[in-house]
Amino acid sequence: MMGKISEQLMAKQETQRQKTINLVLRAIHDLKNEGYGIKIKDLIEVTGLSRSVFAKPHMRKLLSDNGIGNAKME
């Protein structure tokens, strides 16, 4: 079946998503401990991730939950 993503690929994507989330959470924690008002550009600099990563729905929720940026759920 062509339209179905393999379970192996889905598992790999979920693992990568979790690694990215953990990386961002660690950066948020570190920046907060240093007393920074955190902006997305700070997270890009610290994590090395691209801006497009922070536009994904799961990342927007993570940012919103942590009071960062204008990550309003629209």
JSON list of N, CA and C in Angstrom, two decimals:
[
{"chain": "A", "resi": 1, "resn": "MET", "atom": "N", "xyz": [0.85, -1.19, 0.00]},
{"chain": "A", "resi": 1, "resn": "MET", "atom": "CA", "xyz": [0.00, 0.00, 0.00]},
{"chain": "A", "resi": 1, "resn": "MET", "atom": "C", "xyz": [0.89, 1.25, 0.00]},
{"chain": "A", "resi": 2, "resn": "MET", "atom": "N", "xyz": [0.75, 2.09, -0.99]},
{"chain": "A", "resi": 2, "resn": "MET", "atom": "CA", "xyz": [1.66, 3.22, -1.18]},
{"chain": "A", "resi": 2, "resn": "MET", "atom": "C", "xyz": [1.45, 4.37, -0.20]},
{"chain": "A", "resi": 3, "resn": "GLY", "atom": "N", "xyz": [0.20, 4.68, 0.16]},
{"chain": "A", "resi": 3, "resn": "GLY", "atom": "CA", "xyz": [-0.08, 5.84, 0.98]},
{"chain": "A", "resi": 3, "resn": "GLY", "atom": "C", "xyz": [0.25, 5.68, 2.45]},
{"chain": "A", "resi": 4, "resn": "LYS", "atom": "N", "xyz": [0.59, 4.47, 2.86]},
{"chain": "A", "resi": 4, "resn": "LYS", "atom": "CA", "xyz": [0.80, 4.20, 4.28]},
{"chain": "A", "resi": 4, "resn": "LYS", "atom": "C", "xyz": [2.28, 4.35, 4.65]},
{"chain": "A", "resi": 5, "resn": "ILE", "atom": "N", "xyz": [2.54, 5.16, 5.64]},
{"chain": "A", "resi": 5, "resn": "ILE", "atom": "CA", "xyz": [3.91, 5.32, 6.13]},
{"chain": "A", "resi": 5, "resn": "ILE", "atom": "C", "xyz": [4.25, 4.11, 6.99]},
{"chain": "A", "resi": 6, "resn": "SER", "atom": "N", "xyz": [5.41, 3.54, 6.77]},
{"chain": "A", "resi": 6, "resn": "SER", "atom": "CA", "xyz": [5.79, 2.35, 7.53]},
{"chain": "A", "resi": 6, "resn": "SER", "atom": "C", "xyz": [5.91, 2.67, 9.02]},
{"chain": "A", "resi": 7, "resn": "GLU", "atom": "N", "xyz": [5.63, 1.67, 9.83]},
{"chain": "A", "resi": 7, "resn": "GLU", "atom": "CA", "xyz": [5.74, 1.86, 11.28]},
{"chain": "A", "resi": 7, "resn": "GLU", "atom": "C", "xyz": [7.16, 2.21, 11.68]},
{"chain": "A", "resi": 8, "resn": "GLN", "atom": "N", "xyz": [8.12, 1.66, 10.97]},
{"chain": "A", "resi": 8, "resn": "GLN", "atom": "CA", "xyz": [9.53, 1.94, 11.27]},
{"chain": "A", "resi": 8, "resn": "GLN", "atom": "C", "xyz": [9.84, 3.42, 11.03]},
{"chain": "A", "resi": 9, "resn": "LEU", "atom": "N", "xyz": [9.34, 3.96, 9.92]},
{"chain": "A", "resi": 9, "resn": "LEU", "atom": "CA", "xyz": [9.57, 5.37, 9.63]},
{"chain": "A", "resi": 9, "resn": "LEU", "atom": "C", "xyz": [8.86, 6.25, 10.65]},
{"chain": "A", "resi": 10, "resn": "MET", "atom": "N", "xyz": [7.63, 5.89, 10.99]},
{"chain": "A", "resi": 10, "resn": "MET", "atom": "CA", "xyz": [6.89, 6.68, 11.98]},
{"chain": "A", "resi": 10, "resn": "MET", "atom": "C", "xyz": [7.61, 6.67, 13.33]},
{"chain": "A", "resi": 11, "resn": "ALA", "atom": "N", "xyz": [8.15, 5.53, 13.72]},
{"chain": "A", "resi": 11, "resn": "ALA", "atom": "CA", "xyz": [8.89, 5.42, 14.98]},
{"chain": "A", "resi": 11, "resn": "ALA", "atom": "C", "xyz": [10.15, 6.29, 14.93]},
{"chain": "A", "resi": 12, "resn": "LYS", "atom": "N", "xyz": [10.82, 6.28, 13.79]},
{"chain": "A", "resi": 12, "resn": "LYS", "atom": "CA", "xyz": [12.03, 7.10, 13.63]},
{"chain": "A", "resi": 12, "resn": "LYS", "atom": "C", "xyz": [11.69, 8.59, 13.74]},
{"chain": "A", "resi": 13, "resn": "GLN", "atom": "N", "xyz": [10.59, 8.99, 13.09]},
{"chain": "A", "resi": 13, "resn": "GLN", "atom": "CA", "xyz": [10.16, 10.39, 13.15]},
{"chain": "A", "resi": 13, "resn": "GLN", "atom": "C", "xyz": [9.79, 10.78, 14.58]},
{"chain": "A", "resi": 14, "resn": "GLU", "atom": "N", "xyz": [9.11, 9.91, 15.29]},
{"chain": "A", "resi": 14, "resn": "GLU", "atom": "CA", "xyz": [8.71, 10.20, 16.67]},
{"chain": "A", "resi": 14, "resn": "GLU", "atom": "C", "xyz": [9.95, 10.31, 17.57]},
{"chain": "A", "resi": 15, "resn": "THR", "atom": "N", "xyz": [10.93, 9.45, 17.35]},
{"chain": "A", "resi": 15, "resn": "THR", "atom": "CA", "xyz": [12.18, 9.52, 18.13]},
{"chain": "A", "resi": 15, "resn": "THR", "atom": "C", "xyz": [12.88, 10.85, 17.87]},
{"chain": "A", "resi": 16, "resn": "GLN", "atom": "N", "xyz": [12.93, 11.27, 16.61]},
{"chain": "A", "resi": 16, "resn": "GLN", "atom": "CA", "xyz": [13.57, 12.54, 16.27]},
{"chain": "A", "resi": 16, "resn": "GLN", "atom": "C", "xyz": [12.79, 13.71, 16.89]},
{"chain": "A", "resi": 17, "resn": "ARG", "atom": "N", "xyz": [11.46, 13.62, 16.85]},
{"chain": "A", "resi": 17, "resn": "ARG", "atom": "CA", "xyz": [10.62, 14.67, 17.44]},
{"chain": "A", "resi": 17, "resn": "ARG", "atom": "C", "xyz": [10.91, 14.78, 18.94]},
{"chain": "A", "resi": 18, "resn": "GLN", "atom": "N", "xyz": [11.01, 13.64, 19.62]},
{"chain": "A", "resi": 18, "resn": "GLN", "atom": "CA", "xyz": [11.29, 13.66, 21.06]},
{"chain": "A", "resi": 18, "resn": "GLN", "atom": "C", "xyz": [12.68, 14.23, 21.35]},
{"chain": "A", "resi": 19, "resn": "LYS", "atom": "N", "xyz": [13.66, 13.90, 20.52]},
{"chain": "A", "resi": 19, "resn": "LYS", "atom": "CA", "xyz": [15.01, 14.45, 20.70]},
{"chain": "A", "resi": 19, "resn": "LYS", "atom": "C", "xyz": [14.98, 15.97, 20.56]},
{"chain": "A", "resi": 20, "resn": "THR", "atom": "N", "xyz": [14.24, 16.45, 19.56]},
{"chain": "A", "resi": 20, "resn": "THR", "atom": "CA", "xyz": [14.13, 17.90, 19.33]},
{"chain": "A", "resi": 20, "resn": "THR", "atom": "C", "xyz": [13.44, 18.57, 20.51]},
{"chain": "A", "resi": 21, "resn": "ILE", "atom": "N", "xyz": [12.35, 17.97, 20.99]},
{"chain": "A", "resi": 21, "resn": "ILE", "atom": "CA", "xyz": [11.63, 18.52, 22.14]},
{"chain": "A", "resi": 21, "resn": "ILE", "atom": "C", "xyz": [12.54, 18.58, 23.35]},
{"chain": "A", "resi": 22, "resn": "ASN", "atom": "N", "xyz": [13.28, 17.51, 23.60]},
{"chain": "A", "resi": 22, "resn": "ASN", "atom": "CA", "xyz": [14.19, 17.48, 24.75]},
{"chain": "A", "resi": 22, "resn": "ASN", "atom": "C", "xyz": [15.29, 18.53, 24.63]},
{"chain": "A", "resi": 23, "resn": "LEU", "atom": "N", "xyz": [15.81, 18.71, 23.42]},
{"chain": "A", "resi": 23, "resn": "LEU", "atom": "CA", "xyz": [16.84, 19.72, 23.18]},
{"chain": "A", "resi": 23, "resn": "LEU", "atom": "C", "xyz": [16.30, 21.11, 23.49]},
{"chain": "A", "resi": 24, "resn": "VAL", "atom": "N", "xyz": [15.09, 21.39, 23.02]},
{"chain": "A", "resi": 24, "resn": "VAL", "atom": "CA", "xyz": [14.48, 22.71, 23.24]},
{"chain": "A", "resi": 24, "resn": "VAL", "atom": "C", "xyz": [14.16, 22.90, 24.73]},
{"chain": "A", "resi": 25, "resn": "LEU", "atom": "N", "xyz": [13.63, 21.87, 25.37]},
{"chain": "A", "resi": 25, "resn": "LEU", "atom": "CA", "xyz": [13.32, 21.98, 26.81]},
{"chain": "A", "resi": 25, "resn": "LEU", "atom": "C", "xyz": [14.59, 22.24, 27.62]},
{"chain": "A", "resi": 26, "resn": "ARG", "atom": "N", "xyz": [15.68, 21.59, 27.26]},
{"chain": "A", "resi": 26, "resn": "ARG", "atom": "CA", "xyz": [16.96, 21.80, 27.96]},
{"chain": "A", "resi": 26, "resn": "ARG", "atom": "C", "xyz": [17.43, 23.24, 27.75]},
{"chain": "A", "resi": 27, "resn": "ALA", "atom": "N", "xyz": [17.30, 23.75, 26.53]},
{"chain": "A", "resi": 27, "resn": "ALA", "atom": "CA", "xyz": [17.70, 25.13, 26.24]},
{"chain": "A", "resi": 27, "resn": "ALA", "atom": "C", "xyz": [16.85, 26.12, 27.02]},
{"chain": "A", "resi": 28, "resn": "ILE", "atom": "N", "xyz": [15.53, 25.87, 27.08]},
{"chain": "A", "resi": 28, "resn": "ILE", "atom": "CA", "xyz": [14.63, 26.74, 27.84]},
{"chain": "A", "resi": 28, "resn": "ILE", "atom": "C", "xyz": [15.04, 26.75, 29.32]},
{"chain": "A", "resi": 29, "resn": "HIS", "atom": "N", "xyz": [15.28, 25.57, 29.85]},
{"chain": "A", "resi": 29, "resn": "HIS", "atom": "CA", "xyz": [15.69, 25.44, 31.26]},
{"chain": "A", "resi": 29, "resn": "HIS", "atom": "C", "xyz": [16.98, 26.21, 31.52]},
{"chain": "A", "resi": 30, "resn": "ASP", "atom": "N", "xyz": [17.97, 26.00, 30.66]},
{"chain": "A", "resi": 30, "resn": "ASP", "atom": "CA", "xyz": [19.27, 26.67, 30.84]},
{"chain": "A", "resi": 30, "resn": "ASP", "atom": "C", "xyz": [19.14, 28.18, 30.75]},
{"chain": "A", "resi": 31, "resn": "LEU", "atom": "N", "xyz": [18.39, 28.66, 29.75]},
{"chain": "A", "resi": 31, "resn": "LEU", "atom": "CA", "xyz": [18.23, 30.11, 29.58]},
{"chain": "A", "resi": 31, "resn": "LEU", "atom": "C", "xyz": [17.46, 30.72, 30.75]},
{"chain": "A", "resi": 32, "resn": "LYS", "atom": "N", "xyz": [16.44, 30.02, 31.22]},
{"chain": "A", "resi": 32, "resn": "LYS", "atom": "CA", "xyz": [15.68, 30.53, 32.37]},
{"chain": "A", "resi": 32, "resn": "LYS", "atom": "C", "xyz": [16.57, 30.60, 33.61]},
{"chain": "A", "resi": 33, "resn": "ASN", "atom": "N", "xyz": [17.42, 29.61, 33.80]},
{"chain": "A", "resi": 33, "resn": "ASN", "atom": "CA", "xyz": [18.33, 29.60, 34.94]},
{"chain": "A", "resi": 33, "resn": "ASN", "atom": "C", "xyz": [19.33, 30.76, 34.88]},
{"chain": "A", "resi": 34, "resn": "GLU", "atom": "N", "xyz": [19.64, 31.20, 33.67]},
{"chain": "A", "resi": 34, "resn": "GLU", "atom": "CA", "xyz": [20.55, 32.34, 33.50]},
{"chain": "A", "resi": 34, "resn": "GLU", "atom": "C", "xyz": [19.81, 33.67, 33.55]},
{"chain": "A", "resi": 35, "resn": "GLY", "atom": "N", "xyz": [18.49, 33.61, 33.74]},
{"chain": "A", "resi": 35, "resn": "GLY", "atom": "CA", "xyz": [17.70, 34.81, 33.90]},
{"chain": "A", "resi": 35, "resn": "GLY", "atom": "C", "xyz": [17.30, 35.50, 32.61]},
{"chain": "A", "resi": 36, "resn": "TYR", "atom": "N", "xyz": [17.38, 34.80, 31.50]},
{"chain": "A", "resi": 36, "resn": "TYR", "atom": "CA", "xyz": [17.01, 35.39, 30.22]},
{"chain": "A", "resi": 36, "resn": "TYR", "atom": "C", "xyz": [15.50, 35.44, 30.03]},
{"chain": "A", "resi": 37, "resn": "GLY", "atom": "N", "xyz": [15.05, 36.49, 29.35]},
{"chain": "A", "resi": 37, "resn": "GLY", "atom": "CA", "xyz": [13.71, 36.51, 28.79]},
{"chain": "A", "resi": 37, "resn": "GLY", "atom": "C", "xyz": [13.86, 35.82, 27.45]},
{"chain": "A", "resi": 38, "resn": "ILE", "atom": "N", "xyz": [13.29, 34.67, 27.31]},
{"chain": "A", "resi": 38, "resn": "ILE", "atom": "CA", "xyz": [13.59, 33.81, 26.16]},
{"chain": "A", "resi": 38, "resn": "ILE", "atom": "C", "xyz": [12.77, 34.20, 24.93]},
{"chain": "A", "resi": 39, "resn": "LYS", "atom": "N", "xyz": [13.48, 34.32, 23.82]},
{"chain": "A", "resi": 39, "resn": "LYS", "atom": "CA", "xyz": [12.85, 34.56, 22.52]},
{"chain": "A", "resi": 39, "resn": "LYS", "atom": "C", "xyz": [13.21, 33.39, 21.61]},
{"chain": "A", "resi": 40, "resn": "ILE", "atom": "N", "xyz": [12.42, 33.21, 20.57]},
{"chain": "A", "resi": 40, "resn": "ILE", "atom": "CA", "xyz": [12.67, 32.09, 19.66]},
{"chain": "A", "resi": 40, "resn": "ILE", "atom": "C", "xyz": [14.07, 32.20, 19.06]},
{"chain": "A", "resi": 41, "resn": "LYS", "atom": "N", "xyz": [14.52, 33.43, 18.76]},
{"chain": "A", "resi": 41, "resn": "LYS", "atom": "CA", "xyz": [15.86, 33.57, 18.18]},
{"chain": "A", "resi": 41, "resn": "LYS", "atom": "C", "xyz": [16.94, 33.07, 19.14]},
{"chain": "A", "resi": 42, "resn": "ASP", "atom": "N", "xyz": [16.71, 33.19, 20.45]},
{"chain": "A", "resi": 42, "resn": "ASP", "atom": "CA", "xyz": [17.66, 32.66, 21.44]},
{"chain": "A", "resi": 42, "resn": "ASP", "atom": "C", "xyz": [17.71, 31.14, 21.35]},
{"chain": "A", "resi": 43, "resn": "LEU", "atom": "N", "xyz": [16.52, 30.54, 21.22]},
{"chain": "A", "resi": 43, "resn": "LEU", "atom": "CA", "xyz": [16.45, 29.08, 21.14]},
{"chain": "A", "resi": 43, "resn": "LEU", "atom": "C", "xyz": [17.10, 28.57, 19.85]},
{"chain": "A", "resi": 44, "resn": "ILE", "atom": "N", "xyz": [16.93, 29.31, 18.76]},
{"chain": "A", "resi": 44, "resn": "ILE", "atom": "CA", "xyz": [17.57, 28.94, 17.49]},
{"chain": "A", "resi": 44, "resn": "ILE", "atom": "C", "xyz": [19.08, 28.94, 17.67]},
{"chain": "A", "resi": 45, "resn": "GLU", "atom": "N", "xyz": [19.57, 29.99, 18.33]},
{"chain": "A", "resi": 45, "resn": "GLU", "atom": "CA", "xyz": [21.01, 30.13, 18.54]},
{"chain": "A", "resi": 45, "resn": "GLU", "atom": "C", "xyz": [21.56, 29.01, 19.44]},
{"chain": "A", "resi": 46, "resn": "VAL", "atom": "N", "xyz": [20.85, 28.73, 20.52]},
{"chain": "A", "resi": 46, "resn": "VAL", "atom": "CA", "xyz": [21.33, 27.73, 21.50]},
{"chain": "A", "resi": 46, "resn": "VAL", "atom": "C", "xyz": [21.22, 26.31, 20.95]},
{"chain": "A", "resi": 47, "resn": "THR", "atom": "N", "xyz": [20.11, 26.01, 20.26]},
{"chain": "A", "resi": 47, "resn": "THR", "atom": "CA", "xyz": [19.88, 24.63, 19.82]},
{"chain": "A", "resi": 47, "resn": "THR", "atom": "C", "xyz": [20.47, 24.32, 18.45]},
{"chain": "A", "resi": 48, "resn": "GLY", "atom": "N", "xyz": [20.65, 25.36, 17.62]},
{"chain": "A", "resi": 48, "resn": "GLY", "atom": "CA", "xyz": [21.12, 25.12, 16.27]},
{"chain": "A", "resi": 48, "resn": "GLY", "atom": "C", "xyz": [20.00, 24.66, 15.33]},
{"chain": "A", "resi": 49, "resn": "LEU", "atom": "N", "xyz": [18.77, 24.67, 15.82]},
{"chain": "A", "resi": 49, "resn": "LEU", "atom": "CA", "xyz": [17.63, 24.28, 14.99]},
{"chain": "A", "resi": 49, "resn": "LEU", "atom": "C", "xyz": [17.20, 25.45, 14.12]},
{"chain": "A", "resi": 50, "resn": "SER", "atom": "N", "xyz": [16.53, 25.14, 13.02]},
{"chain": "A", "resi": 50, "resn": "SER", "atom": "CA", "xyz": [16.06, 26.21, 12.12]},
{"chain": "A", "resi": 50, "resn": "SER", "atom": "C", "xyz": [14.76, 26.81, 12.62]},
{"chain": "A", "resi": 51, "resn": "ARG", "atom": "N", "xyz": [14.46, 28.00, 12.15]},
{"chain": "A", "resi": 51, "resn": "ARG", "atom": "CA", "xyz": [13.23, 28.68, 12.54]},
{"chain": "A", "resi": 51, "resn": "ARG", "atom": "C", "xyz": [12.01, 27.85, 12.17]},
{"chain": "A", "resi": 52, "resn": "SER", "atom": "N", "xyz": [12.07, 27.14, 11.06]},
{"chain": "A", "resi": 52, "resn": "SER", "atom": "CA", "xyz": [10.91, 26.35, 10.62]},
{"chain": "A", "resi": 52, "resn": "SER", "atom": "C", "xyz": [10.54, 25.27, 11.63]},
{"chain": "A", "resi": 53, "resn": "VAL", "atom": "N", "xyz": [11.52, 24.76, 12.36]},
{"chain": "A", "resi": 53, "resn": "VAL", "atom": "CA", "xyz": [11.23, 23.75, 13.39]},
{"chain": "A", "resi": 53, "resn": "VAL", "atom": "C", "xyz": [10.28, 24.33, 14.44]},
{"chain": "A", "resi": 54, "resn": "PHE", "atom": "N", "xyz": [10.48, 25.60, 14.77]},
{"chain": "A", "resi": 54, "resn": "PHE", "atom": "CA", "xyz": [9.68, 26.23, 15.82]},
{"chain": "A", "resi": 54, "resn": "PHE", "atom": "C", "xyz": [8.27, 26.61, 15.35]},
{"chain": "A", "resi": 55, "resn": "ALA", "atom": "N", "xyz": [8.02, 26.46, 14.05]},
{"chain": "A", "resi": 55, "resn": "ALA", "atom": "CA", "xyz": [6.68, 26.75, 13.51]},
{"chain": "A", "resi": 55, "resn": "ALA", "atom": "C", "xyz": [5.79, 25.50, 13.50]},
{"chain": "A", "resi": 56, "resn": "LYS", "atom": "N", "xyz": [6.37, 24.35, 13.77]},
{"chain": "A", "resi": 56, "resn": "LYS", "atom": "CA", "xyz": [5.59, 23.11, 13.75]},
{"chain": "A", "resi": 56, "resn": "LYS", "atom": "C", "xyz": [4.62, 23.09, 14.94]},
{"chain": "A", "resi": 57, "resn": "PRO", "atom": "N", "xyz": [3.46, 22.49, 14.73]},
{"chain": "A", "resi": 57, "resn": "PRO", "atom": "CA", "xyz": [2.43, 22.52, 15.79]},
{"chain": "A", "resi": 57, "resn": "PRO", "atom": "C", "xyz": [2.90, 22.02, 17.16]},
{"chain": "A", "resi": 58, "resn": "HIS", "atom": "N", "xyz": [3.65, 20.92, 17.21]},
{"chain": "A", "resi": 58, "resn": "HIS", "atom": "CA", "xyz": [4.08, 20.41, 18.52]},
{"chain": "A", "resi": 58, "resn": "HIS", "atom": "C", "xyz": [5.08, 21.36, 19.19]},
{"chain": "A", "resi": 59, "resn": "MET", "atom": "N", "xyz": [5.88, 22.08, 18.38]},
{"chain": "A", "resi": 59, "resn": "MET", "atom": "CA", "xyz": [6.83, 23.03, 18.95]},
{"chain": "A", "resi": 59, "resn": "MET", "atom": "C", "xyz": [6.11, 24.31, 19.39]},
{"chain": "A", "resi": 60, "resn": "ARG", "atom": "N", "xyz": [5.12, 24.73, 18.61]},
{"chain": "A", "resi": 60, "resn": "ARG", "atom": "CA", "xyz": [4.35, 25.93, 18.99]},
{"chain": "A", "resi": 60, "resn": "ARG", "atom": "C", "xyz": [3.66, 25.70, 20.34]},
{"chain": "A", "resi": 61, "resn": "LYS", "atom": "N", "xyz": [3.15, 24.49, 20.53]},
{"chain": "A", "resi": 61, "resn": "LYS", "atom": "CA", "xyz": [2.50, 24.17, 21.81]},
{"chain": "A", "resi": 61, "resn": "LYS", "atom": "C", "xyz": [3.53, 24.19, 22.94]},
{"chain": "A", "resi": 62, "resn": "LEU", "atom": "N", "xyz": [4.68, 23.61, 22.70]},
{"chain": "A", "resi": 62, "resn": "LEU", "atom": "CA", "xyz": [5.75, 23.59, 23.70]},
{"chain": "A", "resi": 62, "resn": "LEU", "atom": "C", "xyz": [6.15, 25.02, 24.08]},
{"chain": "A", "resi": 63, "resn": "LEU", "atom": "N", "xyz": [6.31, 25.88, 23.08]},
{"chain": "A", "resi": 63, "resn": "LEU", "atom": "CA", "xyz": [6.68, 27.28, 23.34]},
{"chain": "A", "resi": 63, "resn": "LEU", "atom": "C", "xyz": [5.57, 27.99, 24.11]},
{"chain": "A", "resi": 64, "resn": "SER", "atom": "N", "xyz": [4.34, 27.79, 23.67]},
{"chain": "A", "resi": 64, "resn": "SER", "atom": "CA", "xyz": [3.19, 28.41, 24.32]},
{"chain": "A", "resi": 64, "resn": "SER", "atom": "C", "xyz": [3.09, 27.96, 25.78]},
{"chain": "A", "resi": 65, "resn": "ASP", "atom": "N", "xyz": [3.26, 26.66, 26.00]},
{"chain": "A", "resi": 65, "resn": "ASP", "atom": "CA", "xyz": [3.20, 26.11, 27.37]},
{"chain": "A", "resi": 65, "resn": "ASP", "atom": "C", "xyz": [4.26, 26.70, 28.27]},
{"chain": "A", "resi": 66, "resn": "ASN", "atom": "N", "xyz": [5.37, 27.15, 27.66]},
{"chain": "A", "resi": 66, "resn": "ASN", "atom": "CA", "xyz": [6.47, 27.73, 28.42]},
{"chain": "A", "resi": 66, "resn": "ASN", "atom": "C", "xyz": [6.47, 29.25, 28.38]},
{"chain": "A", "resi": 67, "resn": "GLY", "atom": "N", "xyz": [5.42, 29.84, 27.82]},
{"chain": "A", "resi": 67, "resn": "GLY", "atom": "CA", "xyz": [5.28, 31.29, 27.79]},
{"chain": "A", "resi": 67, "resn": "GLY", "atom": "C", "xyz": [6.29, 32.00, 26.92]},
{"chain": "A", "resi": 68, "resn": "ILE", "atom": "N", "xyz": [6.67, 31.35, 25.83]},
{"chain": "A", "resi": 68, "resn": "ILE", "atom": "CA", "xyz": [7.72, 31.92, 24.97]},
{"chain": "A", "resi": 68, "resn": "ILE", "atom": "C", "xyz": [7.15, 32.39, 23.64]},
{"chain": "A", "resi": 69, "resn": "GLY", "atom": "N", "xyz": [7.57, 33.58, 23.25]},
{"chain": "A", "resi": 69, "resn": "GLY", "atom": "CA", "xyz": [7.21, 34.11, 21.94]},
{"chain": "A", "resi": 69, "resn": "GLY", "atom": "C", "xyz": [5.73, 34.36, 21.79]},
{"chain": "A", "resi": 70, "resn": "ASN", "atom": "N", "xyz": [5.34, 34.51, 20.54]},
{"chain": "A", "resi": 70, "resn": "ASN", "atom": "CA", "xyz": [3.93, 34.72, 20.25]},
{"chain": "A", "resi": 70, "resn": "ASN", "atom": "C", "xyz": [3.35, 33.45, 19.69]},
{"chain": "A", "resi": 71, "resn": "ALA", "atom": "N", "xyz": [3.59, 32.36, 20.39]},
{"chain": "A", "resi": 71, "resn": "ALA", "atom": "CA", "xyz": [3.18, 31.04, 19.92]},
{"chain": "A", "resi": 71, "resn": "ALA", "atom": "C", "xyz": [1.73, 30.76, 20.27]},
{"chain": "A", "resi": 72, "resn": "LYS", "atom": "N", "xyz": [0.87, 31.70, 19.92]},
{"chain": "A", "resi": 72, "resn": "LYS", "atom": "CA", "xyz": [-0.54, 31.51, 20.17]},
{"chain": "A", "resi": 72, "resn": "LYS", "atom": "C", "xyz": [-1.07, 30.39, 19.29]},
{"chain": "A", "resi": 73, "resn": "MET", "atom": "N", "xyz": [-1.93, 29.59, 19.86]},
{"chain": "A", "resi": 73, "resn": "MET", "atom": "CA", "xyz": [-2.54, 28.53, 19.06]},
{"chain": "A", "resi": 73, "resn": "MET", "atom": "C", "xyz": [-3.68, 29.16, 18.29]},
{"chain": "A", "resi": 74, "resn": "GLU", "atom": "N", "xyz": [-3.58, 29.14, 16.97]},
{"chain": "A", "resi": 74, "resn": "GLU", "atom": "CA", "xyz": [-4.60, 29.78, 16.14]},
{"chain": "A", "resi": 74, "resn": "GLU", "atom": "C", "xyz": [-5.41, 28.75, 15.41]}
]
